[in-house]
Amino acid sequence: MSHKPVVLVTRKLPDAVEHKLAEHFELNLNPDDRQYGPEEMLQLASNVDAILPCHTEKFSAETIALLPPRVKAIANFSVGVDHVDLEAARQKGVIVTNTPDVLSDATAEIAMLLMLGAARRASEGERIMRNQQWKDWSPAFMVGHQITGKRLGILGMGRVGQVVASRARGFDMTIHYHNRKPVDDSLAGAATYHASVESLLSEIDVLSIHCPASGQTKGLLNSDRIALMHNNAIVVNTSRGGVVDDEALVKALESGRIAAAGLDVYNGEPDHIHPGYRKLDNVFLLPHIGSATRETRNAMGYRAMDNLIAIFKGEEPGDRVA
Ligand code: DGY
């Protein structure tokens, strides 16, 4: 590279990542970590060669059409790419990459935390402690659901789903899954494949959602499908809020048809999530922190950087999605 390509980094990344990026690129950074709207982002992109965004920046077809021709790539700091209109990027010839693999362990940890937190009423217990409402111990106090030995249904047996399956085996859970295609045993381990979502839902005690948000998966967990689940089932979502029909899930949680939910991702996040969730005791809520560990956030940054380096060397980036 004779001169360094210019990269717009839309959010504050870990210091180590920004330092490393600066060795290869001229950076337009966001030290205050302000969230850019599409207009401001387009303005800032007017003299850059690539953008390194997070899922918080939306690249609609309209925004992509307005990107200056100089912008060659959108190298996401995320595995999810539902915030980018991939078809529009393809048509404009903008390369899009993501950061798979490196966040699977961290996200699986949060899936297990949500599963346990929802099943064992962690949110309620925490509130009781903080509000000094703990007055007594009794055999009936705070009784929840045991997950040991239960049937876990994994919706989307990709990288994260596979790690969750492996961690859940540590709790003697039996693994069921639905995926577009069966996954090789060397990756899925001992697990029962269900060719349909419906079949999966009717045979499990805990559902953990790991499929990406797309036109096909939007509102997939709706009232008809919830009706197929066992009483006392638990729902965990670390993927994207869009896969869940909130109205249906909130109703099922209110009525006790679904025993509990553990959620890290939401429709309308961060500030327009379904108000019903906040009111319910049987929901364990986290603020989209699946990948939020130091190790993982660094690894995501380096992965996005490697993709950019490849692109500007004229090579095929490892994680191209468009
Ligand atoms: C991802 O990588 O998709 C996480 O949800 C954070 O954006």
JSON list of C-alpha atoms in Angstrom, two decimals, residues 92-190:
[
{"chain": "A", "resi": 92, "resn": "LYS", "atom": "CA", "xyz": [-23.35, -1.13, -5.72]},
{"chain": "A", "resi": 93, "resn": "GLY", "atom": "CA", "xyz": [-20.23, -3.27, -5.57]},
{"chain": "A", "resi": 94, "resn": "VAL", "atom": "CA", "xyz": [-19.50, -2.47, -1.91]},
{"chain": "A", "resi": 95, "resn": "ILE", "atom": "CA", "xyz": [-17.81, -5.38, -0.15]},
{"chain": "A", "resi": 96, "resn": "VAL", "atom": "CA", "xyz": [-19.39, -6.31, 3.20]},
{"chain": "A", "resi": 97, "resn": "THR", "atom": "CA", "xyz": [-17.69, -8.44, 5.88]},
{"chain": "A", "resi": 98, "resn": "ASN", "atom": "CA", "xyz": [-18.56, -9.56, 9.41]},
{"chain": "A", "resi": 99, "resn": "THR", "atom": "CA", "xyz": [-16.76, -11.07, 12.42]},
{"chain": "A", "resi": 100, "resn": "PRO", "atom": "CA", "xyz": [-17.89, -14.68, 12.91]},
{"chain": "A", "resi": 101, "resn": "ASP", "atom": "CA", "xyz": [-16.33, -17.28, 15.26]},
{"chain": "A", "resi": 102, "resn": "VAL", "atom": "CA", "xyz": [-14.63, -14.88, 17.65]},
{"chain": "A", "resi": 103, "resn": "LEU", "atom": "CA", "xyz": [-17.77, -14.10, 19.63]},
{"chain": "A", "resi": 104, "resn": "SER", "atom": "CA", "xyz": [-19.24, -17.59, 19.88]},
{"chain": "A", "resi": 105, "resn": "ASP", "atom": "CA", "xyz": [-17.84, -18.38, 23.34]},
{"chain": "A", "resi": 106, "resn": "ALA", "atom": "CA", "xyz": [-18.84, -15.05, 24.85]},
{"chain": "A", "resi": 107, "resn": "THR", "atom": "CA", "xyz": [-22.35, -15.23, 23.40]},
{"chain": "A", "resi": 108, "resn": "ALA", "atom": "CA", "xyz": [-22.78, -18.82, 24.56]},
{"chain": "A", "resi": 109, "resn": "GLU", "atom": "CA", "xyz": [-21.83, -17.69, 28.08]},
{"chain": "A", "resi": 110, "resn": "ILE", "atom": "CA", "xyz": [-24.62, -15.14, 27.99]},
{"chain": "A", "resi": 111, "resn": "ALA", "atom": "CA", "xyz": [-27.08, -17.72, 26.64]},
{"chain": "A", "resi": 112, "resn": "MET", "atom": "CA", "xyz": [-26.26, -19.98, 29.62]},
{"chain": "A", "resi": 113, "resn": "LEU", "atom": "CA", "xyz": [-26.50, -17.03, 32.02]},
{"chain": "A", "resi": 114, "resn": "LEU", "atom": "CA", "xyz": [-29.94, -16.14, 30.62]},
{"chain": "A", "resi": 115, "resn": "MET", "atom": "CA", "xyz": [-31.08, -19.75, 30.75]},
{"chain": "A", "resi": 116, "resn": "LEU", "atom": "CA", "xyz": [-30.07, -20.12, 34.39]},
{"chain": "A", "resi": 117, "resn": "GLY", "atom": "CA", "xyz": [-31.22, -16.63, 35.31]},
{"chain": "A", "resi": 118, "resn": "ALA", "atom": "CA", "xyz": [-34.65, -17.16, 33.80]},
{"chain": "A", "resi": 119, "resn": "ALA", "atom": "CA", "xyz": [-35.07, -20.68, 35.19]},
{"chain": "A", "resi": 120, "resn": "ARG", "atom": "CA", "xyz": [-33.89, -19.83, 38.71]},
{"chain": "A", "resi": 121, "resn": "ARG", "atom": "CA", "xyz": [-35.59, -16.42, 38.97]},
{"chain": "A", "resi": 122, "resn": "ALA", "atom": "CA", "xyz": [-32.32, -14.50, 39.24]},
{"chain": "A", "resi": 123, "resn": "SER", "atom": "CA", "xyz": [-33.82, -11.15, 38.33]},
{"chain": "A", "resi": 124, "resn": "GLU", "atom": "CA", "xyz": [-36.49, -11.42, 41.00]},
{"chain": "A", "resi": 125, "resn": "GLY", "atom": "CA", "xyz": [-33.96, -12.59, 43.58]},
{"chain": "A", "resi": 126, "resn": "GLU", "atom": "CA", "xyz": [-31.61, -9.72, 42.80]},
{"chain": "A", "resi": 127, "resn": "ARG", "atom": "CA", "xyz": [-34.40, -7.19, 43.16]},
{"chain": "A", "resi": 128, "resn": "ILE", "atom": "CA", "xyz": [-35.50, -8.66, 46.49]},
{"chain": "A", "resi": 129, "resn": "MET", "atom": "CA", "xyz": [-31.95, -8.37, 47.81]},
{"chain": "A", "resi": 130, "resn": "ARG", "atom": "CA", "xyz": [-31.34, -4.84, 46.56]},
{"chain": "A", "resi": 131, "resn": "ASN", "atom": "CA", "xyz": [-34.69, -3.59, 47.82]},
{"chain": "A", "resi": 132, "resn": "GLN", "atom": "CA", "xyz": [-34.19, -5.17, 51.26]},
{"chain": "A", "resi": 133, "resn": "GLN", "atom": "CA", "xyz": [-37.33, -7.25, 50.78]},
{"chain": "A", "resi": 134, "resn": "TRP", "atom": "CA", "xyz": [-35.84, -10.56, 51.91]},
{"chain": "A", "resi": 135, "resn": "LYS", "atom": "CA", "xyz": [-37.64, -11.41, 55.13]},
{"chain": "A", "resi": 136, "resn": "ASP", "atom": "CA", "xyz": [-37.74, -15.18, 55.40]},
{"chain": "A", "resi": 137, "resn": "TRP", "atom": "CA", "xyz": [-36.59, -18.50, 53.98]},
{"chain": "A", "resi": 138, "resn": "SER", "atom": "CA", "xyz": [-39.21, -21.17, 53.36]},
{"chain": "A", "resi": 139, "resn": "PRO", "atom": "CA", "xyz": [-39.47, -24.32, 51.23]},
{"chain": "A", "resi": 140, "resn": "ALA", "atom": "CA", "xyz": [-41.83, -22.43, 48.94]},
{"chain": "A", "resi": 141, "resn": "PHE", "atom": "CA", "xyz": [-39.66, -19.31, 48.61]},
{"chain": "A", "resi": 142, "resn": "MET", "atom": "CA", "xyz": [-38.36, -18.43, 45.12]},
{"chain": "A", "resi": 143, "resn": "VAL", "atom": "CA", "xyz": [-38.85, -21.93, 43.72]},
{"chain": "A", "resi": 144, "resn": "GLY", "atom": "CA", "xyz": [-37.84, -22.05, 40.09]},
{"chain": "A", "resi": 145, "resn": "HIS", "atom": "CA", "xyz": [-37.15, -24.60, 37.37]},
{"chain": "A", "resi": 146, "resn": "GLN", "atom": "CA", "xyz": [-34.18, -26.91, 37.22]},
{"chain": "A", "resi": 147, "resn": "ILE", "atom": "CA", "xyz": [-32.44, -27.06, 33.87]},
{"chain": "A", "resi": 148, "resn": "THR", "atom": "CA", "xyz": [-30.22, -30.07, 34.64]},
{"chain": "A", "resi": 149, "resn": "GLY", "atom": "CA", "xyz": [-31.25, -33.00, 32.50]},
{"chain": "A", "resi": 150, "resn": "LYS", "atom": "CA", "xyz": [-33.85, -31.02, 30.53]},
{"chain": "A", "resi": 151, "resn": "ARG", "atom": "CA", "xyz": [-34.23, -30.90, 26.75]},
{"chain": "A", "resi": 152, "resn": "LEU", "atom": "CA", "xyz": [-32.63, -27.89, 25.10]},
{"chain": "A", "resi": 153, "resn": "GLY", "atom": "CA", "xyz": [-33.86, -26.82, 21.67]},
{"chain": "A", "resi": 154, "resn": "ILE", "atom": "CA", "xyz": [-31.40, -24.84, 19.61]},
{"chain": "A", "resi": 155, "resn": "LEU", "atom": "CA", "xyz": [-32.90, -22.80, 16.83]},
{"chain": "A", "resi": 156, "resn": "GLY", "atom": "CA", "xyz": [-30.01, -22.26, 14.41]},
{"chain": "A", "resi": 157, "resn": "MET", "atom": "CA", "xyz": [-27.12, -24.70, 14.89]},
{"chain": "A", "resi": 158, "resn": "GLY", "atom": "CA", "xyz": [-24.42, -22.33, 13.65]},
{"chain": "A", "resi": 159, "resn": "ARG", "atom": "CA", "xyz": [-21.25, -21.46, 15.50]},
{"chain": "A", "resi": 160, "resn": "VAL", "atom": "CA", "xyz": [-22.92, -19.99, 18.60]},
{"chain": "A", "resi": 161, "resn": "GLY", "atom": "CA", "xyz": [-25.59, -22.71, 18.72]},
{"chain": "A", "resi": 162, "resn": "GLN", "atom": "CA", "xyz": [-22.87, -25.37, 18.64]},
{"chain": "A", "resi": 163, "resn": "VAL", "atom": "CA", "xyz": [-21.01, -23.84, 21.59]},
{"chain": "A", "resi": 164, "resn": "VAL", "atom": "CA", "xyz": [-24.26, -23.47, 23.57]},
{"chain": "A", "resi": 165, "resn": "ALA", "atom": "CA", "xyz": [-25.01, -27.16, 22.91]},
{"chain": "A", "resi": 166, "resn": "SER", "atom": "CA", "xyz": [-21.58, -28.09, 24.21]},
{"chain": "A", "resi": 167, "resn": "ARG", "atom": "CA", "xyz": [-21.92, -25.95, 27.38]},
{"chain": "A", "resi": 168, "resn": "ALA", "atom": "CA", "xyz": [-25.46, -27.26, 28.01]},
{"chain": "A", "resi": 169, "resn": "ARG", "atom": "CA", "xyz": [-24.18, -30.84, 27.93]},
{"chain": "A", "resi": 170, "resn": "GLY", "atom": "CA", "xyz": [-22.29, -29.88, 31.08]},
{"chain": "A", "resi": 171, "resn": "PHE", "atom": "CA", "xyz": [-25.75, -29.59, 32.66]},
{"chain": "A", "resi": 172, "resn": "ASP", "atom": "CA", "xyz": [-26.71, -33.01, 31.30]},
{"chain": "A", "resi": 173, "resn": "MET", "atom": "CA", "xyz": [-29.18, -31.41, 28.91]},
{"chain": "A", "resi": 174, "resn": "THR", "atom": "CA", "xyz": [-30.20, -33.39, 25.85]},
{"chain": "A", "resi": 175, "resn": "ILE", "atom": "CA", "xyz": [-29.82, -31.39, 22.68]},
{"chain": "A", "resi": 176, "resn": "HIS", "atom": "CA", "xyz": [-32.40, -30.95, 19.92]},
{"chain": "A", "resi": 177, "resn": "TYR", "atom": "CA", "xyz": [-32.02, -28.51, 17.07]},
{"chain": "A", "resi": 178, "resn": "HIS", "atom": "CA", "xyz": [-33.53, -27.08, 13.95]},
{"chain": "A", "resi": 179, "resn": "ASN", "atom": "CA", "xyz": [-31.42, -25.72, 11.16]},
{"chain": "A", "resi": 180, "resn": "ARG", "atom": "CA", "xyz": [-32.04, -25.29, 7.46]},
{"chain": "A", "resi": 181, "resn": "LYS", "atom": "CA", "xyz": [-29.92, -28.41, 6.97]},
{"chain": "A", "resi": 182, "resn": "PRO", "atom": "CA", "xyz": [-28.69, -31.02, 9.45]},
{"chain": "A", "resi": 183, "resn": "VAL", "atom": "CA", "xyz": [-25.24, -30.21, 10.77]},
{"chain": "A", "resi": 184, "resn": "ASP", "atom": "CA", "xyz": [-22.46, -32.80, 10.73]},
{"chain": "A", "resi": 185, "resn": "ASP", "atom": "CA", "xyz": [-22.18, -34.73, 14.01]},
{"chain": "A", "resi": 186, "resn": "SER", "atom": "CA", "xyz": [-18.59, -33.57, 14.37]},
{"chain": "A", "resi": 187, "resn": "LEU", "atom": "CA", "xyz": [-20.02, -30.04, 14.88]},
{"chain": "A", "resi": 188, "resn": "ALA", "atom": "CA", "xyz": [-23.46, -30.65, 16.39]},
{"chain": "A", "resi": 189, "resn": "GLY", "atom": "CA", "xyz": [-22.36, -33.48, 18.69]},
{"chain": "A", "resi": 190, "resn": "ALA", "atom": "CA", "xyz": [-25.00, -35.91, 19.90]}
]
